[in-house]
Coordinates of C-alpha atoms in Angstrom, one line a residue:
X1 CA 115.2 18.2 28.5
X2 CA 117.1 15.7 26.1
X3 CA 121.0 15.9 26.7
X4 CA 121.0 14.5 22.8
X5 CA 118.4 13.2 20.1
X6 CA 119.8 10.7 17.3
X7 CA 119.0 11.4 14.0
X8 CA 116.6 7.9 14.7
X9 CA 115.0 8.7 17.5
X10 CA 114.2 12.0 16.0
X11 CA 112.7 10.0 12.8
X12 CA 111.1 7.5 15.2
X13 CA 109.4 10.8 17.2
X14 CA 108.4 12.1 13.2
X15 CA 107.0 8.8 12.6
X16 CA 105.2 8.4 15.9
X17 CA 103.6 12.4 15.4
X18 CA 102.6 11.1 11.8
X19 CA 100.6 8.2 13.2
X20 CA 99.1 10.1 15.6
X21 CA 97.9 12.6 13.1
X22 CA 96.4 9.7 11.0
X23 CA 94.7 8.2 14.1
X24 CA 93.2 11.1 15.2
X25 CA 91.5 12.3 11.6
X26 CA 90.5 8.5 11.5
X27 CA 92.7 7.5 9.0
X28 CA 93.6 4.7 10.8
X29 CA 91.9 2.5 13.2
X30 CA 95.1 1.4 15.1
X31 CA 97.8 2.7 16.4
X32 CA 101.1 1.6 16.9
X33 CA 102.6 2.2 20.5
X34 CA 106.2 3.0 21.1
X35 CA 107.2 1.6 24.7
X36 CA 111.2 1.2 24.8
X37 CA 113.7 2.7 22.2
X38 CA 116.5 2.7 24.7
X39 CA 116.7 6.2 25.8
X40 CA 115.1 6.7 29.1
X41 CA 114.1 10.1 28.9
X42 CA 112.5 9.5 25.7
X43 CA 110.8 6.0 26.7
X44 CA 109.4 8.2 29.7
X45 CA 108.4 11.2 27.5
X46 CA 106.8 8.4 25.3
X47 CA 104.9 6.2 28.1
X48 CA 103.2 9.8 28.4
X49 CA 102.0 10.1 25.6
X50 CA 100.8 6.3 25.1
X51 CA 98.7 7.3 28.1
X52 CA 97.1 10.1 26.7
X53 CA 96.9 8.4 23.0
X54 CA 95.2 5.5 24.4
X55 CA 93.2 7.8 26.8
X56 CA 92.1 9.5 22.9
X57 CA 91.9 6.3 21.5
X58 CA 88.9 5.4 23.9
X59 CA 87.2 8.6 23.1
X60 CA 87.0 7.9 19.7
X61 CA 85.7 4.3 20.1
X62 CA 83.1 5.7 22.5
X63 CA 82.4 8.1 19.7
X64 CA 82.7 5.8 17.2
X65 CA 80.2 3.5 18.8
X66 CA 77.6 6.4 19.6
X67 CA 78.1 7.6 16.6
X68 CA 77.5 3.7 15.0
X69 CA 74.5 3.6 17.1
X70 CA 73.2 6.9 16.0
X71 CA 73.4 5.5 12.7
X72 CA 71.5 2.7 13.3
X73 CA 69.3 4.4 14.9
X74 CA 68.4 7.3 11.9
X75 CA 68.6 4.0 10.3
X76 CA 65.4 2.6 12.1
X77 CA 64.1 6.3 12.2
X78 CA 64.0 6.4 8.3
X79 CA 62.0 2.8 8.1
X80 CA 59.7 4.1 10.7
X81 CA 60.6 2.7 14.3
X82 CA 60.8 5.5 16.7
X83 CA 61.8 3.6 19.6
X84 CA 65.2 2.9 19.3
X85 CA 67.6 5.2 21.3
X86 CA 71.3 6.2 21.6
X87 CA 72.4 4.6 24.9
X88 CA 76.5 5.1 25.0
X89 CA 78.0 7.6 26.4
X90 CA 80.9 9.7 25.0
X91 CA 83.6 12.1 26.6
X92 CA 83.1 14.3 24.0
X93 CA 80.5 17.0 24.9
X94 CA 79.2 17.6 21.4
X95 CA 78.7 14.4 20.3
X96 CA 77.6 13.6 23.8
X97 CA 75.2 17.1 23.5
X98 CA 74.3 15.6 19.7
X99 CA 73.0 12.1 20.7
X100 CA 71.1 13.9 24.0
X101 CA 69.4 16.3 21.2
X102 CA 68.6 12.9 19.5
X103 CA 66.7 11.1 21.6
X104 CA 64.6 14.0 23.1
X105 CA 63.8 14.7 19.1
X106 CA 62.8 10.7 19.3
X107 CA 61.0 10.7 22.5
X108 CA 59.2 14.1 20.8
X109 CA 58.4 11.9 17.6
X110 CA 57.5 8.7 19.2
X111 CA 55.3 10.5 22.0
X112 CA 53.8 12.5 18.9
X113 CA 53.7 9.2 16.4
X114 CA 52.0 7.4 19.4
X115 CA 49.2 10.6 19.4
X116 CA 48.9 10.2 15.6
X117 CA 48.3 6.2 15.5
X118 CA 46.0 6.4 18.1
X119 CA 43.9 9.0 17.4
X120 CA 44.2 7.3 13.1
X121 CA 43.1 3.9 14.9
X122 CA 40.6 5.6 16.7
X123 CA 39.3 7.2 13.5
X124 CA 39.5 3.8 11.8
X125 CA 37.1 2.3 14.5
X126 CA 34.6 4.9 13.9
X127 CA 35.4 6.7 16.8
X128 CA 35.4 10.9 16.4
X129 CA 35.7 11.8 19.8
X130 CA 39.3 12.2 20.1
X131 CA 41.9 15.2 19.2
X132 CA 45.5 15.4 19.2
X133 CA 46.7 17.2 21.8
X134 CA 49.7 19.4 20.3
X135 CA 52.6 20.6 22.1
X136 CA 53.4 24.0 22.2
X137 CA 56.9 23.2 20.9
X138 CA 56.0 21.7 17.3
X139 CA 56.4 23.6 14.4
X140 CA 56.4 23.9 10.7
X141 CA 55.9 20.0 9.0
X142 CA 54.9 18.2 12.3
X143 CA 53.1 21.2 13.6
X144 CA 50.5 20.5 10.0
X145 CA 50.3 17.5 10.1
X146 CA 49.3 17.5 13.8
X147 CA 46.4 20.2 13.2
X148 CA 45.8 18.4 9.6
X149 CA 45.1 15.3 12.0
X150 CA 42.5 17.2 14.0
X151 CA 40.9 18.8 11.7
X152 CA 40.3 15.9 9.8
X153 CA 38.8 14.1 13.0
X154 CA 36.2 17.7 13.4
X155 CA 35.5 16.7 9.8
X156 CA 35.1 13.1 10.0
X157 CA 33.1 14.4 13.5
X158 CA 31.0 16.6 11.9
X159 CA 30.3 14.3 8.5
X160 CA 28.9 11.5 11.1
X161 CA 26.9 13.6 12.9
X162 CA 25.4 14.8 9.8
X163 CA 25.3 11.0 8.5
X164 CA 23.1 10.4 11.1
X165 CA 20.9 13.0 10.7
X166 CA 20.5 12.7 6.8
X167 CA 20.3 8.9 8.0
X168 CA 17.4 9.3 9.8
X169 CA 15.8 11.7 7.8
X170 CA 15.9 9.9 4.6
X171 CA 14.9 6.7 6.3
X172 CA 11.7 8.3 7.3
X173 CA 11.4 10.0 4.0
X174 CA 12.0 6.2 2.3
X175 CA 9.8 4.5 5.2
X176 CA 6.9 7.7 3.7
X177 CA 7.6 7.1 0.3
X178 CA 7.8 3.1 0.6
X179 CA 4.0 3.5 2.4
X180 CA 3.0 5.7 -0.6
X181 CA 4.5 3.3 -3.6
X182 CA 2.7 1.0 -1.6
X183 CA -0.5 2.6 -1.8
X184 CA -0.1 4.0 -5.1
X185 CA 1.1 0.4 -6.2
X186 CA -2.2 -1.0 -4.9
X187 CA -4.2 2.0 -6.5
X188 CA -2.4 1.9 -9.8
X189 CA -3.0 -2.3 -9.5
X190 CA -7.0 -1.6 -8.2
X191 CA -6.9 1.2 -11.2
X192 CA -5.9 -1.4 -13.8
X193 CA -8.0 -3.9 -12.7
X194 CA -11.1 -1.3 -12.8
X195 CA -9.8 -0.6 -16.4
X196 CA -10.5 -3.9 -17.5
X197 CA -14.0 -3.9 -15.8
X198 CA -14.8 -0.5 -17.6
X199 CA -13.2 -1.8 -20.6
X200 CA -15.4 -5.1 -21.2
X201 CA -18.4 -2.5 -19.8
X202 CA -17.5 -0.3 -22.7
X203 CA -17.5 -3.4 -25.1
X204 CA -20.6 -4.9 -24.1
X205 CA -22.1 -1.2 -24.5
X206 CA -20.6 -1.1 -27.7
X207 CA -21.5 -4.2 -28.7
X208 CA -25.1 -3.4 -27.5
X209 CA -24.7 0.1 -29.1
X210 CA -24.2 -1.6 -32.5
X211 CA -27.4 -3.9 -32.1
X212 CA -29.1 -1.3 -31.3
X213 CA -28.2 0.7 -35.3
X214 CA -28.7 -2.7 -36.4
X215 CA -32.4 -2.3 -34.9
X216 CA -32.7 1.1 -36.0
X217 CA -32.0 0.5 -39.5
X218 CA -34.9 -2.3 -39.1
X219 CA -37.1 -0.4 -37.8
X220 CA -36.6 2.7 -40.3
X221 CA -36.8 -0.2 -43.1
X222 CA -39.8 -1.1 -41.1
X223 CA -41.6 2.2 -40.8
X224 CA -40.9 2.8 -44.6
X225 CA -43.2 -0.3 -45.4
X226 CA -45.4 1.1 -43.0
X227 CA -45.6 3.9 -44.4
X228 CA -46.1 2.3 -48.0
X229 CA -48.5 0.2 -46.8
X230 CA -50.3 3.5 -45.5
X231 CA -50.0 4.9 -48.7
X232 CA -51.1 2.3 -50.2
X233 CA -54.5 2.8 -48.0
X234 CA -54.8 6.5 -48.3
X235 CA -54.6 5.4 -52.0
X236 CA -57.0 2.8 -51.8
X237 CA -59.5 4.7 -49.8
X238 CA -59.2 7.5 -52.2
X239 CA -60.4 5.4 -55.0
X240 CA -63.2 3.6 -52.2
X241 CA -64.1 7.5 -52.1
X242 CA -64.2 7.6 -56.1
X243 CA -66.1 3.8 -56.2
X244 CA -68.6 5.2 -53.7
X245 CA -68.8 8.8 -55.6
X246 CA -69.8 6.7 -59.1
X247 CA -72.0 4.5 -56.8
X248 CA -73.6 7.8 -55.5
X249 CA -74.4 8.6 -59.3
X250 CA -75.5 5.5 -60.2
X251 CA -77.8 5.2 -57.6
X252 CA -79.2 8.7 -58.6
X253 CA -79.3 7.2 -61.7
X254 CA -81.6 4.3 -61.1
X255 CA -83.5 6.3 -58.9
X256 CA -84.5 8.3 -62.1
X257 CA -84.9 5.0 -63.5
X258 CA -87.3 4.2 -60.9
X259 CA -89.2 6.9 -60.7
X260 CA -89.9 6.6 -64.5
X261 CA -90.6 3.1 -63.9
X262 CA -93.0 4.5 -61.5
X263 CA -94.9 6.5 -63.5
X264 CA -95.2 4.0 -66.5
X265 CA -96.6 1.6 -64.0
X266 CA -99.2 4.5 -63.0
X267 CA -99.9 5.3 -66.5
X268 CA -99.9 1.7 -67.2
X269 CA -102.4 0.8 -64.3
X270 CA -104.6 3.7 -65.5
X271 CA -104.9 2.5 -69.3
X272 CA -105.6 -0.8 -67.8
X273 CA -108.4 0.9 -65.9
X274 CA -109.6 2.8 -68.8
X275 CA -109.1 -1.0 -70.9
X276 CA -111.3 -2.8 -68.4
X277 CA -113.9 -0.2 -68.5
X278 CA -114.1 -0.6 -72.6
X279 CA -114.4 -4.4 -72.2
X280 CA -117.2 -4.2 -69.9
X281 CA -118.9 -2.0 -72.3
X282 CA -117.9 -4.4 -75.0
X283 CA -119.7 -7.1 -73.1
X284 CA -119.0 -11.1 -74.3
X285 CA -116.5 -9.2 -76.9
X286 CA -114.3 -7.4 -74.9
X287 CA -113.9 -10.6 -72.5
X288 CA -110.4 -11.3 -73.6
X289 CA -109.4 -7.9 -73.9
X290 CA -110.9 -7.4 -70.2
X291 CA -108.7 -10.7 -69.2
X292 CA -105.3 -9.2 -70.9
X293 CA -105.9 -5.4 -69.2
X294 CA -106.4 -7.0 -65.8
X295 CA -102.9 -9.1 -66.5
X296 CA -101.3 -5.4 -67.8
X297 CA -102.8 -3.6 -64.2
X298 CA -101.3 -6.8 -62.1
X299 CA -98.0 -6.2 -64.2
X300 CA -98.0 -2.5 -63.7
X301 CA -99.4 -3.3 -59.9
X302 CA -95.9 -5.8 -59.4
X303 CA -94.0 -3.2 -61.3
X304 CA -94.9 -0.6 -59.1
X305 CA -94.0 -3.0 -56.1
X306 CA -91.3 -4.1 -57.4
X307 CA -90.0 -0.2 -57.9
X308 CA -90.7 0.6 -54.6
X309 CA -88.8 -2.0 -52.9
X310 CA -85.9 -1.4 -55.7
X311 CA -86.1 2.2 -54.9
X312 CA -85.9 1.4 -50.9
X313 CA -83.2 -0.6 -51.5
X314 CA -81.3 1.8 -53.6
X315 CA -81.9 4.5 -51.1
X316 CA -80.4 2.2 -48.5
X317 CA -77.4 1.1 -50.7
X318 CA -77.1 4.9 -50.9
X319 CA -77.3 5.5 -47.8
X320 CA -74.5 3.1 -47.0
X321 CA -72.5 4.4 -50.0
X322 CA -72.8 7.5 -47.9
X323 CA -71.6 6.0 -44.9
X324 CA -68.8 4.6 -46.7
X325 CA -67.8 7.6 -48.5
X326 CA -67.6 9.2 -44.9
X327 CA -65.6 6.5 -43.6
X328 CA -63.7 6.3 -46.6
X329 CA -63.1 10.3 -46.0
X330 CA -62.3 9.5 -42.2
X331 CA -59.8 6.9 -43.0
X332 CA -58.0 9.1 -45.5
X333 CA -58.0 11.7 -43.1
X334 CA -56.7 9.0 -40.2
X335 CA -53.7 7.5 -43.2
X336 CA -52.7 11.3 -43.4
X337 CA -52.1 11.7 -39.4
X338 CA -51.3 7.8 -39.5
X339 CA -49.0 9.4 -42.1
X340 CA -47.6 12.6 -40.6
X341 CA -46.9 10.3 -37.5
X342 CA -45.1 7.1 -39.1
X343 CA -43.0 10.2 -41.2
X344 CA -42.0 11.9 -37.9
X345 CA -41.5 8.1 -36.4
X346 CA -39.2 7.5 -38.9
X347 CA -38.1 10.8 -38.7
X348 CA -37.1 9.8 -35.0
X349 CA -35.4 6.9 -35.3
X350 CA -33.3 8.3 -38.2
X351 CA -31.8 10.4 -35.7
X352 CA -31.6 7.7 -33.1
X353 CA -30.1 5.9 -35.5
X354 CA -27.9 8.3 -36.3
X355 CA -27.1 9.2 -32.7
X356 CA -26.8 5.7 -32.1
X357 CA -23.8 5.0 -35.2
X358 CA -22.4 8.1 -33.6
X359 CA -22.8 6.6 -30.2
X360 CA -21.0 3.5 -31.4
X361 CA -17.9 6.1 -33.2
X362 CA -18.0 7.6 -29.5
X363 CA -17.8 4.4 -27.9
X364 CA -15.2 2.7 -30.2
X365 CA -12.8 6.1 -29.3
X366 CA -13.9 5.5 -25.9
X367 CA -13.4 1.9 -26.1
X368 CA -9.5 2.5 -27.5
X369 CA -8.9 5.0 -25.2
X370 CA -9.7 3.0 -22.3
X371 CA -7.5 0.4 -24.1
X372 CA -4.7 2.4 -24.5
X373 CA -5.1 3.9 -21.2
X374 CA -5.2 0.4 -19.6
X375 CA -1.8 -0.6 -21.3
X376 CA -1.0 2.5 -19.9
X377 CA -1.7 1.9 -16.3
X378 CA -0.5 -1.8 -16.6
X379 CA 2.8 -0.3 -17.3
X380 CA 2.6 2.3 -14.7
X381 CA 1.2 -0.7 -12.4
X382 CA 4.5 -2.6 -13.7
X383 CA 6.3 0.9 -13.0
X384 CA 5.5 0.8 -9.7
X385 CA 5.9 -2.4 -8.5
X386 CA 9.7 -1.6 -10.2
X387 CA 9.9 1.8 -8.2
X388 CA 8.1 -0.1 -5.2
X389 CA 11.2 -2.5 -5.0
X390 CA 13.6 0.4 -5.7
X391 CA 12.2 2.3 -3.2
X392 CA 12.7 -0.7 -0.3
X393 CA 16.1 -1.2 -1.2
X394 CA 16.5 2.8 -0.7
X395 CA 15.0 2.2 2.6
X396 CA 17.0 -0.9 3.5
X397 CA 20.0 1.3 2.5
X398 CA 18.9 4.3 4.5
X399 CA 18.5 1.9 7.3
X400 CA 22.2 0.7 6.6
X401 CA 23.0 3.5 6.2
X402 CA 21.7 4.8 9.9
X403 CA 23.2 1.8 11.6
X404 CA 26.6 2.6 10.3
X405 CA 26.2 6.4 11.2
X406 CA 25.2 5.1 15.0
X407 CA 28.1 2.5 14.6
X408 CA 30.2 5.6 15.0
X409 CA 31.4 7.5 18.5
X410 CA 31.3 11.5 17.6
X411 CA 30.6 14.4 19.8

């Protein structure tokens, strides 16, 4: 080919292979063209390889810029923007086959990416009703996540659904139990108030209760003088009886009296008989004596009288001793039942008394019980007005609760 190659042209050929060795393992970004060196043959065998130098030399900067793009766009990949793409072209069928690979992985991921913010926004708007629908091509990472994506919509699906329904439900279990805290609120209130009616009830019973020991010891003080003062006339008619026993006696006595009396005044009226008959024998002496024996009979005549009326009014004194005695005897008889019956009356209202005292014991318990028992419902009044409030702001959150659960779009 070459008649003869100088020793320089041969270097300048070395050099020139050297260079392009360096350009094309990019450790250079120029290269240095040879055109002329004064040998035809050799300018001619290098204008052919300028040709195909510079022919490499625009490969590379195609490459060069794909490959730049491809950076940039891995670049924006790795900060999240899935929509940048490698649009040079290359003569290089591997890079070219590369950057093709690329941007169907980024069309893949951006068409995927668009699936998953969608159906995420739609989630975030409360609505259930979409799936992601997964190509049959995605695998491992992307393939999870994808199926991680649905099944957290069936989940968030099926947790509104049953949102709703335990919505609802404990809304009308709240709306029940507001109505009953409402009635039991008003019972327990109606409740206390009663309490404090039965409570002053139970005072003013207690209070009456109390009078009425108070009365009942009166009255067993009272049936104790009674009863003394009965005594007192049992014992009193007992000695009437006595008085109008020695009365009896007496009056037998004077009787006897009187009937002595009697017969002196017979004996007396006869001797002044027998003394008048003397005188008249006497004649003018026996006059006086005759005088005096008339004055004895009158005397023993009044006497007489005077012993009959005595002894009719002694046998009527007895006779009314008698009646006393027997009425004496009666009343004795009537103090003993008066007696028996004040004893058993006092008897009596010892053990109302006693019942009563007992009554008042019952009624103080009662009385504290119905007190404590009234703090008790005023705190369970105060307990439910508390649990009456609580229980409407359960409701108002059930019914916050059941607009946020129909808020939501689910299947």
């Amino acid at each position: 080919m070459f008649d003869y190659i100088s020793k320089k042209e041969l270097e300048l050929i070395d050099k020139y292979f050297e260079q392009y060795i360096e350009f094309t393992q990019y450790k250079q970004n120029s290269f240095e063209y040879i055109e002329k060196t004064g040998n035809k043959k050799l300018d001619k065998l290098f204008n052919r390889w300028n040709t195909k130098i510079r022919e490499t030399d625009n490969s590379i900067k195609k490459d060069i810029k794909l490959i730049g793009e491809l950076v940039l766009t891995t670049d924006k990949l790795s900060q999240g923007i899935f929509m940048c793409r490698i649009n040079s072209t290359t003569n290089n069928p591997m890079i070219s086959t590369l950057a093709n690979t690329i941007n169907q992985m980024l069309d893949s991921l951006e068409k995927n990416m668009e699936q998953l913010e969608s159906t995420l926004k739609s989630y975030a708007n409360d609505d259930f009703r979409i799936s992601i629908k997964i190509d049959e091509i995605l695998k491992s990472r992307m393939l999870s996540v994808m199926q991680s994506i649905n099944y957290l919509g069936n989940t968030l699906n099926s947790n509104a659904k049953e949102n709703l329904k335990n919505g609802d439900s404990l809304k009308e279990k709240t709306t029940n139990m507001n109505d009953l805290m409402n009635s039991l609120a008003k019972e327990a209130n109606t409740q206390a108030s009663s309490l404090e009616e039965i409570s002053a009830s139970v005072e003013d019973i207690t209070s009456i209760a109390r009078n009425n020991v108070k009365s009942a010891l009166q009255m067993v003080e009272l049936g104790k003088n009674v009863k003394n003062s009965v005594l007192n006339g049992q014992d009193l008619a007992q000695k009437t009886v006595f008085s109008m026993d020695e009365i009896d006696n007496k009056v037998k006595a004077i009787n006897s009296a009187i009937t002595i009396i009697d017969q002196i005044a017979f004996q007396t009226n006869i001797l002044s008989l027998n003394a008048a008959v003397e005188a008249a024998t006497a004649g003018e002496a026996g006059k006086g004596f005759a005088v005096v024996a008339q004055e004895v009979r009158n005397l023993a005549n009044k006497s007489a009288d005077a012993a009959k009326e005595i002894k009719i009014l002694v046998e009527d004194a007895n006779l009314k001793a008698s009646d006393g005695k027997n009425i004496s005897e009666t009343m004795i008889e009537d103090y003993n039942n008066l007696n028996n019956i004040i004893s058993k009356t006092i008897k009596i209202i010892e053990d109302v008394n006693k019942a009563s005292q007992e009554q008042v014991l019952g009624m103080e318990q009662i009385n504290n019980n119905i007190s404590l028992l009234d703090k008790t419902t005023q705190e369970n009044a105060e307990k439910s007005n508390l649990t009456l409030k609580f229980t409407k702001d359960i409701e108002d959150l059930a019914k916050k609760l059941v607009e946020n659960a129909n808020s939501k779009k689910f299947i």
